[in-house]
XYZ file of C-alpha atoms in Angstrom:
330
model
C -51.617 69.117 15.277
C -51.767 72.835 16.029
C -48.699 74.619 17.270
C -50.094 75.370 20.789
C -50.991 71.690 21.318
C -47.513 70.657 20.172
C -45.866 73.025 22.675
C -48.208 71.864 25.443
C -47.306 68.216 24.888
C -43.612 69.016 24.945
C -44.111 70.853 28.213
C -45.829 67.823 29.732
C -42.927 65.573 28.682
C -40.349 67.966 30.176
C -42.312 68.159 33.449
C -42.541 64.371 33.648
C -38.818 63.949 33.066
C -38.043 66.597 35.674
C -40.254 64.800 38.182
C -38.426 61.506 37.483
C -35.055 63.157 38.092
C -36.251 64.654 41.375
C -37.573 61.275 42.513
C -34.241 59.650 41.628
C -32.275 61.963 43.952
C -31.114 60.007 46.975
C -32.720 60.845 50.305
C -30.789 60.926 53.580
C -32.030 58.824 56.478
C -30.726 59.206 60.045
C -31.474 56.814 62.899
C -33.270 58.477 65.831
C -34.294 55.343 67.742
C -33.243 51.755 68.348
C -35.685 49.837 66.214
C -36.218 47.841 63.043
C -34.948 49.207 59.693
C -38.451 49.137 58.183
C -40.113 51.196 60.941
C -40.675 54.889 60.240
C -40.136 55.610 63.939
C -36.488 54.621 63.393
C -35.726 57.375 60.886
C -35.521 61.098 60.423
C -34.753 63.133 57.327
C -32.166 65.102 59.326
C -29.587 64.267 61.980
C -31.285 64.299 65.379
C -34.553 65.418 63.782
C -38.114 64.234 64.208
C -38.915 60.616 63.492
C -41.423 59.488 60.903
C -39.353 59.557 57.725
C -39.829 56.671 55.320
C -37.547 53.667 55.689
C -34.423 53.780 53.502
C -34.535 52.225 50.042
C -31.851 51.346 47.502
C -31.075 54.936 46.476
C -30.925 56.426 49.980
C -27.919 57.315 52.121
C -28.148 55.752 55.579
C -26.599 57.136 58.775
C -26.752 54.966 61.883
C -25.968 57.384 64.715
C -26.944 58.609 68.184
C -25.770 55.402 69.871
C -28.795 53.579 68.464
C -29.047 49.968 67.273
C -30.909 49.352 64.019
C -31.963 45.771 63.273
C -32.233 44.503 59.712
C -34.803 41.715 59.707
C -35.857 41.727 56.035
C -34.168 42.223 52.676
C -32.906 45.808 52.306
C -30.598 47.937 50.169
C -29.184 51.442 50.363
C -26.745 53.753 48.601
C -24.006 54.743 51.086
C -23.906 53.410 54.638
C -22.286 55.211 57.574
C -22.263 53.909 61.151
C -21.208 56.413 63.810
C -19.076 55.555 66.833
C -21.255 53.956 69.505
C -24.001 53.002 67.031
C -24.755 49.513 65.699
C -26.273 47.987 62.586
C -27.329 44.411 63.296
C -27.895 42.325 60.158
C -29.726 39.031 60.478
C -30.076 36.202 57.936
C -31.393 38.320 55.056
C -30.211 40.018 51.850
C -28.280 43.280 52.305
C -26.891 45.319 49.415
C -24.874 48.499 49.883
C -24.505 50.110 46.469
C -21.983 52.725 47.601
C -19.388 52.943 50.339
C -19.610 51.562 53.861
C -17.888 53.442 56.690
C -17.979 51.863 60.136
C -16.894 54.075 63.010
C -19.293 52.012 65.090
C -20.325 48.352 64.759
C -21.791 46.320 61.948
C -22.654 42.795 63.021
C -24.004 39.786 61.169
C -25.982 37.631 63.576
C -28.403 34.727 63.980
C -28.020 33.115 60.553
C -25.619 32.892 57.639
C -28.591 32.884 55.244
C -29.078 35.662 52.736
C -26.727 37.478 50.380
C -24.548 40.299 51.676
C -23.013 42.444 48.929
C -20.867 45.547 49.439
C -20.368 47.228 46.081
C -18.341 50.207 47.293
C -15.324 50.228 49.564
C -15.744 48.996 53.145
C -13.777 51.073 55.670
C -13.442 50.058 59.317
C -12.033 52.978 61.327
C -9.954 52.739 64.500
C -13.188 52.826 66.554
C -15.085 50.526 64.205
C -15.970 46.842 64.434
C -16.965 44.315 61.770
C -18.375 41.257 63.547
C -19.475 38.258 61.508
C -20.509 35.894 64.304
C -23.023 34.123 62.045
C -20.219 33.129 59.636
C -22.078 34.704 56.734
C -20.481 34.617 53.273
C -19.813 38.173 52.094
C -19.240 39.544 48.585
C -16.964 42.566 48.167
C -16.707 44.648 44.997
C -14.835 47.698 46.289
C -12.181 46.337 48.629
C -11.549 46.694 52.353
C -9.679 49.196 54.509
C -9.242 47.810 58.010
C -7.974 50.130 60.736
C -10.159 48.686 63.480
C -11.526 45.265 64.464
C -12.478 42.888 61.663
C -13.860 39.447 62.565
C -14.797 37.637 59.379
C -16.153 34.317 60.662
C -15.510 31.089 58.798
C -17.419 31.404 55.496
C -15.687 32.229 52.222
C -15.308 35.896 51.342
C -15.736 36.583 47.621
C -14.067 39.414 45.690
C -15.482 39.975 42.210
C -16.589 42.452 39.508
C -13.899 45.108 40.142
C -10.175 44.879 40.867
C -9.755 45.583 44.570
C -7.280 46.230 47.371
C -7.225 45.038 50.970
C -5.348 47.613 53.032
C -5.234 49.239 56.446
C -3.056 49.374 59.552
C -4.604 46.473 61.477
C -3.393 42.928 60.878
C -6.336 41.213 59.231
C -7.465 37.604 59.263
C -9.855 36.200 56.670
C -11.148 32.653 56.188
C -11.161 31.309 52.638
C -10.971 33.897 49.842
C -12.512 33.427 46.399
C -11.208 35.806 43.708
C -13.411 35.741 40.611
C -12.182 37.282 37.373
C -10.424 40.293 38.935
C -7.109 41.229 40.573
C -6.980 41.414 44.370
C -4.023 43.229 45.949
C -2.859 42.796 49.521
C -1.655 46.204 50.704
C -2.252 45.701 54.420
C 0.753 47.262 56.135
C 0.838 44.767 59.026
C -0.169 41.561 57.272
C -3.073 39.593 55.857
C -3.623 36.081 57.202
C -5.805 33.541 55.400
C -6.775 30.528 57.478
C -8.374 28.582 54.621
C -7.686 28.613 50.910
C -7.282 31.282 48.254
C -9.082 30.030 45.153
C -10.945 31.202 42.074
C -10.195 32.414 38.561
C -8.727 35.813 39.450
C -5.260 37.161 40.157
C -3.478 37.961 43.419
C -0.800 40.604 44.027
C 1.117 40.835 47.288
C 2.429 44.266 48.248
C 2.545 47.695 46.653
C 5.092 50.493 46.430
C 3.898 51.817 49.819
C 2.947 48.555 51.565
C 5.485 45.776 52.142
C 2.917 43.007 51.733
C 2.905 40.131 54.227
C 0.671 37.206 53.340
C 0.331 34.422 55.912
C -1.176 31.166 54.644
C -2.210 28.527 57.178
C -4.760 26.595 55.126
C -4.217 22.921 54.344
C -3.238 20.973 52.396
C -2.848 23.478 49.565
C -3.724 27.015 50.669
C -3.179 28.597 47.253
C -5.178 26.993 44.432
C -5.862 30.167 42.454
C -5.972 29.437 38.724
C -5.041 33.008 37.783
C -1.667 34.678 38.163
C 0.165 35.615 41.343
C 2.542 38.572 41.543
C 4.791 37.948 44.531
C 7.914 39.511 42.998
C 7.294 43.089 41.856
C 7.728 44.500 45.363
C 9.812 43.227 48.331
C 7.061 41.169 49.961
C 6.813 37.988 51.993
C 4.603 34.927 51.599
C 4.616 32.800 54.738
C 3.300 29.220 54.806
C 2.739 28.934 58.529
C 0.632 25.882 59.363
C 1.850 23.040 61.565
C -0.138 20.619 59.388
C 0.749 19.338 55.934
C 1.003 21.982 53.214
C 2.047 22.162 49.589
C 4.029 25.118 48.279
C 3.224 25.094 44.581
C 5.641 26.127 41.858
C 5.476 29.934 41.832
C 7.825 32.901 41.795
C 8.413 34.544 45.165
C 10.347 37.504 46.476
C 10.660 36.328 50.107
C 9.387 32.841 50.915
C 9.038 31.763 54.545
C 7.995 28.381 55.870
C 7.286 28.459 59.585
C 5.778 26.252 62.262
C 6.847 23.014 63.899
C 7.412 20.995 60.744
C 7.657 17.238 61.198
C 6.809 14.018 59.415
C 7.299 15.131 55.827
C 4.483 17.668 56.026
C 5.779 20.238 53.537
C 5.832 19.515 49.822
C 7.973 21.980 47.912
C 6.625 22.760 44.434
C 5.212 19.267 43.885
C 7.540 18.505 40.982
C 7.929 22.053 39.645
C 10.248 24.997 40.218
C 10.072 27.570 42.982
C 11.944 30.757 42.078
C 13.072 33.018 44.906
C 14.484 36.463 44.221
C 14.818 37.512 47.851
C 15.180 35.419 50.994
C 14.208 31.804 51.546
C 13.532 31.180 55.239
C 12.704 27.516 55.830
C 11.472 26.064 59.099
C 14.114 25.605 61.782
C 15.238 22.225 60.481
C 15.491 22.010 56.705
C 15.959 18.268 56.393
C 14.345 15.339 54.648
C 12.564 14.647 57.926
C 10.167 17.500 57.378
C 10.227 18.233 53.631
C 9.053 16.138 50.729
C 11.559 17.089 48.085
C 11.337 14.555 45.244
C 11.713 16.152 41.804
C 11.620 19.660 43.205
C 13.733 22.616 42.190
C 14.455 25.709 44.250
C 15.901 28.394 42.008
C 17.609 31.410 43.559
C 17.341 34.109 40.922
C 17.725 37.398 42.760
C 19.619 40.368 41.349
C 21.524 40.817 44.634
C 23.429 38.509 46.978
C 21.302 35.697 48.428
C 21.839 33.273 51.290
C 21.147 29.670 50.378
C 20.158 27.668 53.486
C 22.074 24.489 54.193
C 19.900 21.568 53.086
C 20.855 19.290 55.959
C 19.882 15.803 54.853
C 17.240 17.037 52.416
C 17.558 16.223 48.741
C 16.415 18.822 46.251
C 17.709 20.521 43.136
C 19.205 23.962 43.579
C 19.857 26.404 40.763
C 21.940 29.469 41.457
C 21.680 32.280 38.946
C 24.079 35.171 38.815
C 22.538 38.686 38.904
C 23.143 38.963 35.191
C 21.215 35.754 34.491
C 18.215 36.501 36.719
């Protein structure tokens, strides 16, 4: 090979690589009409610009704005997703993947069918003007956590948290159906409380509270709302776990900071620890009447192991083992 030919071939390779890099750069797509995601008349390459831009693909940043409603009727993906106040993204029974962050100042709704896979790889943020509406009860997979400062309606399907350790936070009290935590640690840092109406299950770990968020976890699922096979950290920070169903529930043997059992408890519908030991380092707040009439207490132990003074509720006619540890022993 002559030297000029060698240089020419290298130049061709460099030009090809440069072209690939340019093609890989994410494009920005802005809604300029209420229409289907896959229609070029829906999109512009600039905010408020002329329509006719190509429909967004997996590497593109998508901005739903101008008060428009964009309908997703076929499988789509994008990089980052932003929905402006007054605008709406309506997702039907298809596959949707957001590879980056999702910011909803407007509305994202899941309608018509729970079919399809919805995966949010980056953090989902619902602002004070934003709405997350899952009226189709679609199962959702989160890999970047949730910040909820607006309106979050999750439907009834299980919400899965996997791949990356994540945090649920925000200033709005949030309600989720069943949660599945797979192989990661999920932390509840919602400042006004996270309520789970079904079960918390899976192979992952669950932490309640952080240094800046008290951590209130309300569990109303039955009969056993907490079947997670991983670890639970309910003691590092002053947090509260509240079993608050009026139906039968089991409080499994775990360590708690504050443990609350609320609701109109009758007919032996609370099983404490199911033969194990519940350790409480903060406050134990049982339902109004802590008697054998509303607690199944056979072979159960409630251990008060706080490092400060604790109030032990009068057992009434209930029968259970109580262990009191001094601060030095805890």
